[in-house]
Every structure is written in C-alpha cells, then in structure tokens.
Short mmCIF file of C-alpha atoms in Angstrom, two decimals:
data_model
loop_
_atom_site.label_atom_id
_atom_site.label_comp_id
_atom_site.label_asym_id
_atom_site.label_seq_id
_atom_site.Cartn_x
_atom_site.Cartn_y
_atom_site.Cartn_z
CA UNK A 235 -39.64 39.00 2.70
CA UNK A 236 -38.47 35.98 4.62
CA UNK A 237 -34.90 34.63 4.59
CA UNK A 238 -33.70 31.49 6.26
CA UNK A 239 -30.24 31.21 7.70
CA UNK A 240 -28.21 29.17 10.24
CA UNK A 241 -28.45 29.97 13.90
CA UNK A 242 -25.16 30.97 15.48
CA UNK A 243 -26.73 32.16 18.69
CA UNK A 244 -30.47 31.61 19.05
CA UNK A 245 -32.92 34.26 20.19
CA UNK A 246 -35.64 36.65 19.13
CA UNK A 247 -34.97 40.32 18.19
CA UNK A 248 -36.36 43.22 16.36
CA UNK A 249 -34.80 46.36 15.06
CA UNK A 250 -33.83 48.61 12.15
CA UNK A 251 -31.32 47.22 9.72
CA UNK A 252 -27.88 48.77 9.66
CA UNK A 253 -26.24 47.32 6.53
CA UNK A 254 -22.59 47.21 5.57
CA UNK A 255 -21.29 45.55 2.39
CA UNK A 256 -17.73 45.41 3.95
CA UNK A 257 -16.41 43.46 6.92
CA UNK A 258 -16.40 45.07 10.30
CA UNK A 259 -13.54 45.08 12.85
CA UNK A 260 -14.94 45.41 16.36
CA UNK A 261 -11.59 45.91 17.90
CA UNK A 262 -10.42 49.41 16.89
CA UNK A 263 -13.40 49.78 14.50
CA UNK A 264 -16.15 50.29 17.06
CA UNK A 265 -16.07 52.66 20.03
CA UNK A 266 -16.83 50.37 23.06
CA UNK A 267 -18.02 53.44 25.09
CA UNK A 268 -20.71 54.59 22.62
CA UNK A 269 -21.42 51.96 20.11
CA UNK A 270 -20.48 54.20 17.23
CA UNK A 271 -18.58 52.76 14.24
CA UNK A 272 -15.25 54.64 14.09
CA UNK A 273 -13.17 52.59 11.65
CA UNK A 274 -11.42 54.89 9.22
CA UNK A 275 -12.77 54.73 5.60
CA UNK A 276 -15.64 52.37 6.65
CA UNK A 277 -18.95 52.98 4.91
CA UNK A 278 -20.72 53.05 8.26
CA UNK A 279 -18.31 55.37 10.00
CA UNK A 280 -20.21 57.63 12.31
CA UNK A 281 -23.30 55.34 12.53
CA UNK A 282 -24.38 53.85 15.86
CA UNK A 283 -25.04 50.14 16.10
CA UNK A 284 -26.95 50.40 19.35
CA UNK A 285 -30.20 48.52 19.23
CA UNK A 286 -29.90 48.03 15.42
CA UNK A 287 -29.94 44.77 13.54
CA UNK A 288 -26.38 44.84 12.30
CA UNK A 289 -25.95 43.27 8.84
CA UNK A 290 -22.51 42.74 7.35
CA UNK A 291 -20.62 40.00 5.49
CA UNK A 292 -18.22 38.81 8.25
CA UNK A 293 -15.96 40.08 10.99
CA UNK A 294 -12.29 40.89 10.65
CA UNK A 295 -9.39 42.03 12.73
CA UNK A 296 -8.24 41.01 16.20
CA UNK A 297 -9.94 38.28 18.09
CA UNK A 298 -10.15 40.74 20.98
CA UNK A 299 -13.11 42.06 19.04
CA UNK A 300 -15.26 39.44 20.68
CA UNK A 301 -14.72 41.28 24.03
CA UNK A 302 -15.85 44.56 22.46
CA UNK A 303 -19.20 43.07 21.71
CA UNK A 304 -19.41 41.72 25.23
CA UNK A 305 -18.49 45.17 26.63
CA UNK A 306 -21.18 46.85 24.53
CA UNK A 307 -23.74 44.30 25.70
CA UNK A 308 -22.91 44.86 29.38
CA UNK A 309 -23.52 48.58 28.90
CA UNK A 310 -26.79 48.10 26.92
CA UNK A 311 -25.15 49.32 23.78
CA UNK A 312 -25.11 46.07 21.77
CA UNK A 313 -26.80 45.57 18.44
CA UNK A 314 -30.26 43.96 18.72
CA UNK A 315 -29.07 41.11 16.54
CA UNK A 316 -26.35 40.31 14.05
CA UNK A 317 -26.78 39.00 10.54
CA UNK A 318 -23.80 37.71 8.55
CA UNK A 319 -23.21 36.21 5.23
CA UNK A 320 -20.51 33.89 6.66
CA UNK A 321 -19.89 34.21 10.36
CA UNK A 322 -16.33 33.61 11.64
CA UNK A 323 -14.79 33.14 15.02
CA UNK A 324 -14.63 36.73 16.27
CA UNK A 325 -18.36 37.50 15.73
CA UNK A 326 -19.63 34.03 16.70
CA UNK A 327 -17.78 34.01 19.96
CA UNK A 328 -18.76 37.73 20.60
CA UNK A 329 -22.37 36.99 19.99
CA UNK A 330 -22.40 33.85 22.21
CA UNK A 331 -20.67 35.35 25.21
CA UNK A 332 -22.78 38.52 24.93
CA UNK A 333 -26.10 36.60 24.21
CA UNK A 334 -26.81 38.57 21.03
CA UNK A 335 -28.99 36.69 18.53
CA UNK A 336 -26.92 35.86 15.48
CA UNK A 337 -27.69 34.29 12.13
CA UNK A 338 -25.55 33.57 9.16
CA UNK A 339 -25.82 32.16 5.58
CA UNK A 340 -28.03 35.08 4.61
CA UNK A 341 -27.84 36.83 1.29
CA UNK A 342 -27.26 40.27 2.80
CA UNK A 343 -27.64 42.06 -0.46
CA UNK A 344 -31.42 41.38 -0.14
CA UNK A 345 -31.61 43.30 3.14
CA UNK A 346 -32.69 46.94 2.62
CA UNK A 347 -30.95 49.42 4.85
CA UNK A 348 -33.29 50.82 7.49
CA UNK A 349 -35.87 48.09 7.08
CA UNK A 350 -37.60 46.89 10.24
CA UNK A 351 -36.37 43.41 10.84
CA UNK A 352 -37.61 40.67 12.97
CA UNK A 353 -35.46 37.61 13.82
CA UNK A 354 -36.72 34.38 15.37
CA UNK A 355 -34.44 31.41 15.48
CA UNK A 356 -32.81 31.27 12.08
CA UNK A 357 -35.66 33.10 10.24
CA UNK A 358 -35.28 36.73 9.26
CA UNK A 359 -38.43 38.69 8.29
CA UNK A 360 -38.76 42.26 6.97
CA UNK B 291 -21.76 18.03 15.14
CA UNK B 292 -21.97 14.69 17.03
CA UNK B 293 -21.74 15.09 20.73
CA UNK B 294 -21.25 12.37 23.33
CA UNK B 295 -23.66 12.08 26.28
CA UNK B 296 -21.13 13.71 28.61
CA UNK B 297 -20.69 16.57 26.17
CA UNK B 298 -24.44 17.11 25.84
CA UNK B 299 -24.67 17.39 29.58
CA UNK B 300 -21.99 20.04 29.53
CA UNK B 301 -23.88 21.92 26.90
CA UNK B 302 -27.17 21.69 28.74
CA UNK B 303 -25.73 23.59 31.73
CA UNK B 304 -25.58 20.54 34.04
CA UNK B 305 -22.01 21.40 34.91
CA UNK B 306 -22.49 25.03 35.45
CA UNK B 307 -22.81 28.34 33.57
CA UNK B 308 -19.15 28.67 32.55
CA UNK B 309 -19.05 25.15 31.12
CA UNK B 310 -22.29 25.77 29.25
CA UNK B 311 -21.01 29.06 27.67
CA UNK B 312 -17.77 27.37 26.72
CA UNK B 313 -19.53 24.44 25.09
CA UNK B 314 -21.77 26.94 23.15
CA UNK B 315 -18.68 28.53 21.78
CA UNK B 316 -17.04 25.24 20.80
CA UNK B 317 -20.26 23.85 19.19
CA UNK B 318 -20.87 27.02 17.24
CA UNK B 319 -17.20 27.05 15.95
CA UNK B 320 -17.41 23.36 15.16
CA UNK B 321 -20.49 23.98 13.10
CA UNK B 322 -19.05 27.04 11.32
CA UNK B 323 -15.94 25.19 10.34
CA UNK B 324 -17.57 21.78 9.66
CA UNK B 325 -16.13 19.78 12.44
CA UNK B 326 -17.68 16.35 12.90
CA UNK B 327 -16.98 16.09 16.61
CA UNK B 328 -15.01 17.51 19.54
CA UNK B 329 -11.53 16.15 20.43
CA UNK B 330 -9.75 16.05 23.73
CA UNK B 331 -6.89 18.53 24.12
CA UNK B 332 -3.82 18.08 26.36
CA UNK B 333 -2.69 21.71 26.64
CA UNK B 334 -4.07 25.26 26.20
CA UNK B 335 -2.34 28.56 25.80
CA UNK B 336 -4.63 31.60 26.44
CA UNK B 337 -4.01 34.85 24.54
CA UNK B 338 -5.74 38.20 25.42
CA UNK B 339 -4.14 38.90 28.86
CA UNK B 340 -2.97 42.45 28.66
CA UNK B 341 -5.50 44.96 30.03
CA UNK B 342 -4.48 47.16 27.11
CA UNK B 343 -6.31 44.75 24.82
CA UNK B 344 -8.93 43.32 27.12
CA UNK B 345 -10.41 46.47 28.63
CA UNK B 346 -13.03 46.38 31.38
CA UNK B 347 -15.24 44.10 29.38
CA UNK B 348 -12.50 41.40 29.32
CA UNK B 349 -12.24 41.64 33.17
CA UNK B 350 -15.98 41.24 33.53
CA UNK B 351 -16.08 38.28 31.21
CA UNK B 352 -13.23 36.48 32.87
CA UNK B 353 -14.54 37.17 36.39
CA UNK B 354 -17.97 35.83 35.39
CA UNK B 355 -16.43 32.69 33.94
CA UNK B 356 -14.28 32.21 37.10
CA UNK B 357 -17.43 32.09 39.29
CA UNK B 358 -17.99 28.42 38.43
CA UNK B 359 -15.44 27.54 35.68
CA UNK B 360 -12.16 25.75 36.19
CA UNK B 361 -9.34 24.76 33.84
CA UNK B 362 -9.53 21.02 33.05
CA UNK B 363 -6.20 20.76 31.31
CA UNK B 364 -2.79 22.31 31.62
CA UNK B 365 -3.39 25.94 30.70
CA UNK B 366 -0.74 28.73 30.48
CA UNK B 367 -0.99 32.46 29.78
CA UNK B 368 0.22 34.94 27.22
CA UNK B 369 2.19 38.02 28.33
CA UNK B 370 0.36 40.64 30.41
CA UNK B 371 0.66 44.47 30.01
CA UNK B 372 3.32 44.77 32.64
CA UNK B 373 5.84 42.92 34.78
CA UNK B 374 3.60 41.63 37.54
CA UNK B 375 6.09 42.30 40.31
CA UNK B 376 8.29 45.06 38.95
CA UNK B 377 5.69 47.27 37.15
CA UNK B 378 6.43 50.44 39.12
CA UNK B 379 10.07 50.48 37.86
CA UNK B 380 8.70 50.03 34.34
CA UNK B 381 6.84 53.34 34.74
CA UNK B 382 3.33 51.76 34.45
CA UNK B 383 0.69 53.85 36.26
CA UNK B 384 -1.31 52.54 39.16
CA UNK B 385 -4.66 52.68 37.45
CA UNK B 386 -3.44 50.34 34.69
CA UNK B 387 -1.69 48.15 37.18
CA UNK B 388 -4.70 47.55 39.32
CA UNK B 389 -6.82 46.58 36.36
CA UNK B 390 -4.09 44.21 35.08
CA UNK B 391 -3.91 42.58 38.46
CA UNK B 392 -7.67 42.00 38.35
CA UNK B 393 -7.21 40.24 35.07
CA UNK B 394 -4.52 38.04 36.56
CA UNK B 395 -6.68 37.32 39.59
CA UNK B 396 -9.52 36.06 37.42
CA UNK B 397 -7.19 33.74 35.56
CA UNK B 398 -5.74 32.54 38.91
CA UNK B 399 -9.32 31.62 40.07
CA UNK B 400 -9.92 29.85 36.83
CA UNK B 401 -6.91 27.58 37.68
CA UNK B 402 -4.69 28.91 34.79
CA UNK B 403 -0.91 28.98 35.39
CA UNK B 404 0.19 32.65 35.58
CA UNK B 405 3.14 31.95 33.33
CA UNK B 406 2.63 35.11 31.15
CA UNK B 407 4.80 34.24 28.21
CA UNK B 408 4.48 33.85 24.47
CA UNK B 409 6.96 30.99 24.54
CA UNK B 410 5.10 28.48 26.64
CA UNK B 411 7.24 25.78 24.97
CA UNK B 412 10.29 27.23 26.84
CA UNK B 413 8.45 27.47 30.08
CA UNK B 414 6.98 24.06 30.97
CA UNK B 415 4.08 23.77 28.48
CA UNK B 416 5.64 21.80 25.64
CA UNK B 417 3.23 19.44 23.96
CA UNK B 418 4.46 16.19 22.32
CA UNK B 419 4.41 15.33 18.62
CA UNK B 420 0.74 14.58 17.47
CA UNK B 421 -1.02 15.93 20.53
CA UNK B 422 -4.19 17.92 19.97
CA UNK B 423 -3.95 21.30 21.80
CA UNK B 424 -5.80 24.70 21.67
CA UNK B 425 -3.37 27.55 21.58
CA UNK B 426 -3.83 31.28 21.15
CA UNK B 427 -0.78 33.50 20.52
CA UNK B 428 -0.10 33.28 16.80
CA UNK B 429 3.69 32.83 17.12
CA UNK B 430 3.27 29.92 19.60
CA UNK B 431 0.63 28.38 17.27
CA UNK B 432 3.00 28.41 14.38
CA UNK B 433 5.86 27.07 16.54
CA UNK B 434 3.65 24.22 18.06
CA UNK B 435 2.30 23.03 14.69
CA UNK B 436 5.48 23.30 12.71
CA UNK B 437 8.28 22.60 15.17
CA UNK B 438 6.70 20.39 17.75
CA UNK B 439 4.21 18.68 15.47
CA UNK B 440 1.38 19.24 17.97
CA UNK B 441 -1.95 20.19 16.41
CA UNK B 442 -3.78 23.45 16.92
CA UNK B 443 -5.82 26.02 15.11
CA UNK B 444 -5.27 29.72 15.72
CA UNK B 445 -7.44 30.21 18.72
CA UNK B 446 -8.68 33.61 20.03
CA UNK B 447 -8.81 34.33 23.78
CA UNK B 448 -12.32 33.05 24.45
CA UNK B 449 -12.12 29.95 22.25
CA UNK B 450 -8.86 28.91 23.93
CA UNK B 451 -10.45 29.46 27.38
CA UNK B 452 -13.40 27.41 26.21
CA UNK B 453 -11.06 24.60 25.41
CA UNK B 454 -9.36 24.90 28.74
CA UNK B 455 -12.60 24.81 30.75
CA UNK B 456 -13.99 21.81 28.92
CA UNK B 457 -10.82 20.02 27.88
CA UNK B 458 -12.12 19.96 24.30
CA UNK B 459 -11.83 21.61 20.90
CA UNK B 460 -13.71 21.09 17.64
CA UNK B 461 -11.90 18.70 15.28
CA UNK B 462 -11.15 20.69 12.05
CA UNK B 463 -8.41 22.65 10.34
CA UNK B 464 -4.88 21.90 11.60
CA UNK B 465 -6.13 19.00 13.76
CA UNK B 466 -6.55 17.00 10.59
CA UNK B 467 -3.79 15.52 8.45
CA UNK B 468 -5.08 16.74 5.21
CA UNK B 469 -4.87 20.45 6.28
CA UNK B 470 -1.25 20.16 7.38
CA UNK B 471 0.31 19.86 3.97
CA UNK B 472 2.33 22.57 2.20
CA UNK B 473 0.44 25.03 -0.05
CA UNK B 474 3.45 27.07 -1.41
CA UNK B 475 7.19 26.44 -1.81
CA UNK B 476 9.79 28.95 -0.81
CA UNK B 477 13.07 28.49 -2.56
CA UNK B 478 15.57 30.10 -0.20
CA UNK B 479 18.77 31.34 -1.91
CA UNK B 480 19.56 34.04 0.67
CA UNK B 481 22.34 33.47 3.16
CA UNK B 482 20.58 33.19 6.52
CA UNK B 483 23.15 34.10 9.13
CA UNK B 484 21.29 35.09 12.24
CA UNK B 485 17.88 34.79 13.88
CA UNK B 486 17.12 38.23 12.56
CA UNK B 487 17.50 37.02 9.01
CA UNK B 488 14.92 34.35 9.76
CA UNK B 489 12.63 37.05 11.16
CA UNK B 490 12.94 39.16 8.06
CA UNK B 491 12.29 36.04 5.85
CA UNK B 492 9.20 35.20 7.86
CA UNK B 493 7.90 38.77 7.41
CA UNK B 494 8.46 38.57 3.66
CA UNK B 495 6.87 35.18 3.22
CA UNK B 496 4.02 35.84 5.63
CA UNK B 497 2.74 38.58 3.31
CA UNK B 498 2.63 36.13 0.30
CA UNK B 499 1.50 33.05 2.10
CA UNK B 500 -1.68 34.52 3.81
CA UNK B 501 -3.28 31.64 5.63
CA UNK B 502 -1.35 29.00 3.77
CA UNK B 503 1.44 26.61 4.86
CA UNK B 504 4.74 27.52 3.21
CA UNK B 505 7.45 24.84 2.60
CA UNK B 506 10.96 26.19 2.92
CA UNK B 507 13.56 24.58 0.68
CA UNK B 508 17.24 25.48 0.94
CA UNK B 509 17.54 26.32 4.68
CA UNK B 510 20.62 24.49 6.05
CA UNK B 511 19.89 24.61 9.78
CA UNK B 512 17.67 26.41 12.31
CA UNK B 513 17.69 26.29 16.09
CA UNK B 514 15.13 27.31 18.63
CA UNK B 515 15.97 31.03 18.34
CA UNK B 516 15.70 31.02 14.58
CA UNK B 517 12.47 29.01 14.56
CA UNK B 518 10.67 31.06 17.24
CA UNK B 519 11.25 34.42 15.47
CA UNK B 520 10.44 32.89 12.09
CA UNK B 521 7.09 31.63 13.55
CA UNK B 522 6.40 35.09 15.00
CA UNK B 523 7.07 36.91 11.81
CA UNK B 524 5.13 34.59 9.49
CA UNK B 525 2.12 34.99 11.85
CA UNK B 526 2.26 38.77 12.02
CA UNK B 527 2.55 39.81 8.40
CA UNK B 528 0.39 36.93 7.43
CA UNK B 529 -1.91 34.39 8.99
CA UNK B 530 0.39 31.41 8.86
CA UNK B 531 -0.35 28.75 11.42
CA UNK B 532 2.03 26.08 10.06
CA UNK B 533 5.12 25.86 7.90
CA UNK B 534 7.57 23.18 6.92
CA UNK B 535 11.43 23.39 6.57
CA UNK B 536 12.95 20.59 4.57
CA UNK B 537 15.38 18.66 6.77
CA UNK B 538 14.44 20.57 9.94
CA UNK B 539 10.77 20.32 10.95
CA UNK B 540 9.18 17.00 11.74
CA UNK B 541 6.40 16.86 9.23
CA UNK B 542 8.44 18.17 6.27
CA UNK B 543 8.58 15.57 3.57
CA UNK B 544 10.65 15.87 0.39
CA UNK B 545 9.88 18.89 -1.66
CA UNK B 546 6.32 18.54 -3.04
CA UNK B 547 5.50 18.90 -6.73
CA UNK B 548 2.89 21.00 -8.45
CA UNK B 549 2.90 23.95 -6.00
CA UNK B 550 3.54 27.55 -6.67
CA UNK B 551 7.35 28.43 -6.12
CA UNK B 552 8.41 31.71 -4.66
CA UNK B 553 12.06 32.56 -4.16
CA UNK B 554 13.62 34.33 -1.29
CA UNK B 555 16.89 35.85 -2.48
CA UNK B 556 19.61 37.80 -0.82
CA UNK B 557 18.08 40.93 -2.30
CA UNK B 558 14.71 40.14 -0.81
CA UNK B 559 16.38 39.62 2.53
CA UNK B 560 18.11 42.99 2.36
CA UNK B 561 15.14 44.86 1.13
CA UNK B 562 12.85 43.42 3.79
CA UNK B 563 15.26 44.24 6.57
CA UNK B 564 15.60 47.79 5.18
CA UNK B 565 11.83 48.10 4.94
CA UNK B 566 11.53 47.34 8.66
CA UNK B 567 13.79 50.29 9.58
CA UNK B 568 12.23 53.67 9.92
CA UNK B 569 15.37 55.50 10.95
CA UNK B 570 15.91 57.82 13.90
CA UNK B 571 17.86 57.32 17.13
CA UNK B 572 16.12 54.98 19.43
CA UNK B 573 15.12 56.14 22.96
CA UNK B 574 14.01 52.63 23.81
CA UNK B 575 15.65 49.25 23.03
CA UNK B 576 13.88 46.01 23.56
CA UNK B 577 14.66 42.40 22.71
CA UNK B 578 12.64 39.26 23.28
CA UNK B 579 9.74 39.11 20.90
CA UNK B 580 9.06 36.19 21.17
CA UNK B 581 10.38 36.07 24.77
CA UNK B 582 14.20 35.46 24.96
CA UNK B 583 15.54 31.98 25.52
CA UNK B 584 18.22 31.42 28.13
CA UNK B 585 20.89 31.29 25.38
CA UNK B 586 19.82 34.78 24.17
CA UNK B 587 19.92 36.15 27.76
CA UNK B 588 23.47 34.60 28.10
CA UNK B 589 24.66 36.41 24.93
CA UNK B 590 23.26 39.69 26.20
CA UNK B 591 24.83 39.21 29.69
CA UNK B 592 28.23 38.43 28.12
CA UNK B 593 27.99 41.63 26.03
CA UNK B 594 26.94 43.83 28.98
CA UNK B 595 29.53 42.53 31.44
CA UNK B 596 31.27 45.63 33.00
CA UNK B 597 29.40 48.04 30.82
CA UNK B 598 26.55 50.63 31.37
CA UNK B 599 23.55 51.15 29.19
CA UNK B 600 22.64 54.73 28.20
CA UNK B 601 19.11 54.09 27.13
CA UNK B 602 16.03 52.26 28.49
CA UNK B 603 16.78 48.66 27.60
CA UNK B 604 14.32 45.84 28.22
CA UNK B 605 15.02 42.18 27.98
CA UNK B 606 11.66 40.41 27.68
CA UNK B 607 11.46 36.78 28.87
CA UNK B 608 9.38 34.42 30.77
CA UNK B 609 9.76 34.26 34.51
CA UNK B 610 11.04 30.69 34.11
CA UNK B 611 14.00 31.79 31.85
CA UNK B 612 14.61 34.74 34.30
CA UNK B 613 14.97 32.31 37.22
CA UNK B 614 17.39 30.21 35.18
CA UNK B 615 19.30 33.44 34.39
CA UNK B 616 19.38 34.26 38.14
CA UNK B 617 20.93 30.92 38.95
CA UNK B 618 23.55 31.20 36.25
CA UNK B 619 24.54 34.69 37.28
CA UNK B 620 23.41 36.42 34.07
CA UNK B 621 20.81 38.52 35.88
CA UNK B 622 23.51 40.18 38.04
CA UNK B 623 25.53 41.15 34.96
CA UNK B 624 22.53 42.50 33.12
CA UNK B 625 21.12 44.50 36.02
CA UNK B 626 24.56 45.90 36.96
CA UNK B 627 24.58 47.58 33.49
CA UNK B 628 21.27 49.35 34.14
CA UNK B 629 19.40 47.16 31.69
CA UNK B 630 16.09 45.76 32.86
CA UNK B 631 14.39 42.41 32.72
CA UNK B 632 10.78 42.67 31.66
CA UNK B 633 9.11 39.38 32.70
CA UNK B 634 5.51 38.50 32.16
CA UNK B 635 5.22 41.22 29.45
CA UNK B 636 6.82 42.61 26.35
CA UNK B 637 7.13 45.78 24.16
CA UNK B 638 4.06 44.70 22.16
CA UNK B 639 1.52 44.28 24.89
CA UNK B 640 2.84 46.80 27.49
CA UNK B 641 1.33 50.33 27.09
CA UNK B 642 4.66 51.70 25.96
CA UNK B 643 3.22 54.45 23.84
CA UNK B 644 2.05 55.93 27.17
CA UNK B 645 5.63 55.80 28.58
CA UNK B 646 6.73 58.55 26.24
CA UNK B 647 9.00 56.60 23.88
CA UNK B 648 9.11 57.57 20.19
CA UNK B 649 11.71 55.39 18.48
CA UNK B 650 12.15 51.77 19.42
CA UNK B 651 14.90 49.46 18.36
CA UNK B 652 14.28 45.71 18.39
CA UNK B 653 15.46 42.54 16.73
CA UNK B 654 11.99 41.27 15.85
CA UNK B 655 9.96 41.94 12.67
CA UNK B 656 6.87 41.10 14.59
CA UNK B 657 7.58 43.73 17.15
CA UNK B 658 8.24 46.27 14.45
CA UNK B 659 4.86 45.47 12.90
CA UNK B 660 2.88 46.02 16.12
CA UNK B 661 4.95 48.99 17.35
CA UNK B 662 4.25 50.79 14.06
CA UNK B 663 0.53 50.00 14.46
CA UNK B 664 0.84 51.75 17.81
CA UNK B 665 2.22 54.86 16.13
CA UNK B 666 5.88 54.44 17.06
CA UNK B 667 8.97 54.55 14.85
CA UNK B 668 11.02 51.34 14.68
CA UNK B 669 14.55 50.11 14.09
CA UNK B 670 15.14 46.51 13.17
CA UNK B 671 18.63 45.40 14.21
CA UNK B 672 20.34 42.19 15.12
CA UNK B 673 20.50 41.28 18.80
CA UNK B 674 24.11 42.22 19.10
CA UNK B 675 23.55 45.60 17.51
CA UNK B 676 20.65 46.29 19.84
CA UNK B 677 22.91 45.68 22.82
CA UNK B 678 25.77 47.80 21.35
CA UNK B 679 23.49 50.69 20.70
CA UNK B 680 22.04 50.56 24.18
CA UNK B 681 25.47 51.18 25.59
CA UNK B 682 26.30 54.09 23.26
CA UNK B 683 26.14 57.51 24.92
CA UNK B 684 23.18 59.52 23.72
#
C-alpha cells in the first residue's frame, strides 16, 4: 500500500512499524538511555523504538520532549522515522533538530503493526 | 509559507548551520499551524534552562547551535536548576552544578542574557503593547499577552531559540487579532483578597478553560503580584496563553455575548485552596513562583526583621530584584533571619527532591502542581503565613 502525507522533515528511511493509537510523551514517557517506552499505562510500554518506524497520532507533554528525541539520535537510539496523524510542535521540532525523517497527515489506522515500511519524501510504502 | 529572499537564504544554509536549523524549525511550525509568513520579533524568552529538564542532550544541542549561532534580538532566560553563584549553600551537588554551568555557558556563547527568571517583565525584558515576541515559560506568555498586550504563542525551548537566532517567528495563533478574543466568561463572585486568591482562581479556571482565553467579569482590581500568579496558575492547570479581565487588562472589551458562562464563587475559591493542601508539617518553605517582585521581598523583609527562621526558607527572585533588594536594605534583614535568597532558580526547576525535603509550603498553585508531580507533599498558604510558619520552632 502507498500513503501520501506531508513532509515535516524530509529524508529516506526503512524499518518495522511500531504503531500506537494513543499520543506519546517523549519527556517522561521514553527512557533516553535505552529508547524504551516507559510511560505508565501506555499500550507500547516496554517496547523499544530504536530503529523502528514509530507511528502514532501526535505528541503530548512537555516541550522538553524534543530534546529527548535529540538525545536518542545522538546515541544511535532514535526511531528510523516518525509517522503522525497530526504533527505538533514537540515532535516536529524534535525530528528537525535530530534529523529524523517525519511525515504527517497519514491515516495511521491503515498501518499494520510490524509491517516493513519505506519512507521517501512524503510517501509511505508498505 | 511565503518567504522573502533573505529568509530563503537563511533556510538554504548561507548564514550557517544554526540559522538553517532554526529556519527549518520555524518553517515547519509555520506550515503545521497554517502561517502565511514569518514576522519579526522584538524579544525572546527561552525556557528549558534547568539541567534537570534538559539533560545531556540539551547541552549538546545548545553547544552545537552556539558554534555559529547568535541571538539577533533581545533574549532572556528562564530559571536554571540552581543559584548560579550560591549553589553550594543550596546543597546542590557538584555533578549537577558543573552540568548546569555548561548549559549556561552555551547560552552565553549564543549571546543570550543570563537573566534566569520567569518574570522577564520585572527584569528588563518588557515588550510594549502590540509587539510580536516569541516567549517560552507559560506564565510569562500569559502575562505578556494578557497584561502587556504583546503577542506570543506558547513557545517551547527550541522554537523560542529559533526565533532568537533568526529574529523571526511564524505568524499564527496569538499573533493575530482574531485569535485573541475571549472564548469563555468567568463570572467572579468570590471575594479576592490576596494574590493567593488569584492563584487559586487561576488554578480552578485553567482546568475548565483548556487552551481557551477566559474573560473575567467581576474582578475589581489586580496589581502585578495578582496578575503574575494568576497567569502562572492558568497556564499550569490548563494551557491558557491569554486571558482578559474587564476593566484591568488592555484588550478586555465589554463583556462579550453568546459565550459559555462559568461562575467562580466563594465556595469554589475555598474548595480550590483546600484541594491544593496536602497537609503535613513543612520542612521546606519557598515563595516566589513566579519570581518575587520587589514589593513581595519588602513584605517578607519587614516580617522577618529581628526574627530567626526555623526551617529552610527560600525566597526565589531574579538577580535584578535581588540587587534592588540589596540597595534598599531588605537583603540584610532577610539573611540575618537565616532565610535564603534563591536567585536564578526556584523550587520547581531546582532538583529539590534530591535535597531530601518531603513537605513543601508555598504561596503558588503552580508550584504546588509541579511539586506534586515531583512526588512531594505541598501546603498552599498565603505569603504572610508562609513567613510566619518559617519562624515557628519545629
């Protein structure tokens, strides 16, 4: 399947889809040392986002979350790419400063968890 | 978004890596929020200064930007995680201190004023009515929009820095007239007698108003102290970036029709204040969230004259207000009592949970909100009671 979205940060990436139907808070919700999702009661708790194509509706929580993405990227623990339904400031800024390809305006309910995803520009293929 | 030739050059990297990254941030945000163009800003307030929140990644990011980036407009800083000169006396450990000083050094290289206060408008960064600015620090954002009539969205650390290093911000949200109008009316019947009453009211209303702009009807008067604590509370329990008070704030017109009306009664006030009190005897007392004004410091100094405090007591304020306090002799009275000034920092951004305190008393609903998130118990008392309790033997 091919879905077309809007480019937030352009780039090419490939990885397995890690899909959440709920928003993610990077500050406090993701361990910056390991890339594990640690937010209490989150559906992806315990999953690692390292090297995955992280698919979720939008970011939430503190704007410091942008720095968590940057920290992960510096350690080689960042997601391969980010796909959002509606990108907001925290994720957009985090993706840009960390050079993580990021696309939004995608109907994320169509993305199957675990699917091999390729992103090029604003086009998502799986 | 429409970019001028000069802006396109900045985006292409012709003015260096930092400017390019900053333009990428601004253009992406502009596209996300439907801005038509960028607008020049006259002032920036940067949040995300405490090492407690930034971590090592923040240091790296700031240091990298500082390699070739420079502030192009007046830029001031939020509080840091410690008093930058007096941190040892605060009990801050050396590891934390050295990291915090690296953060400050990066900001200094960026050409940012090391003001370290959440009340820039009391410390030399006070924009005029109608000016476009890009401020982080949610309480200062609400104050700037509502009380000063300047125009800013709620910026995060990196987006405020991006504005500083380019002198630009995308034109959307609170920069536009149509988004500065009330969305909800608050009919105030409670008797507001102190800044703490305004703080409780802000906490109550913030929960209901979300990201909207409440219009307060029935508030007779409000000074700087009332407005700064109201701004802080509205922006901590909710996401309020602007409010209006009839007869007080500059963009408040007569009470608008056709909006939802919510009342704030005496009972609401009492219940909110009670709900901010966890109980327990405080081992730490701290006032100045937002940072104390000179008038608040004067009140505290008068009350502490000739007395001793029996518990750790921090008076958080900007270095500017502390200097004014030095000149007027307040500092001497305060320090003779054993109380401590905490400049450049506050009880919310300092790592106080590591200092071993369990119950904190404060006069700010915002501080209670964040202290509880940090796992501490809180007491919410008026300023005068905080000072009284600090002097009571344990």
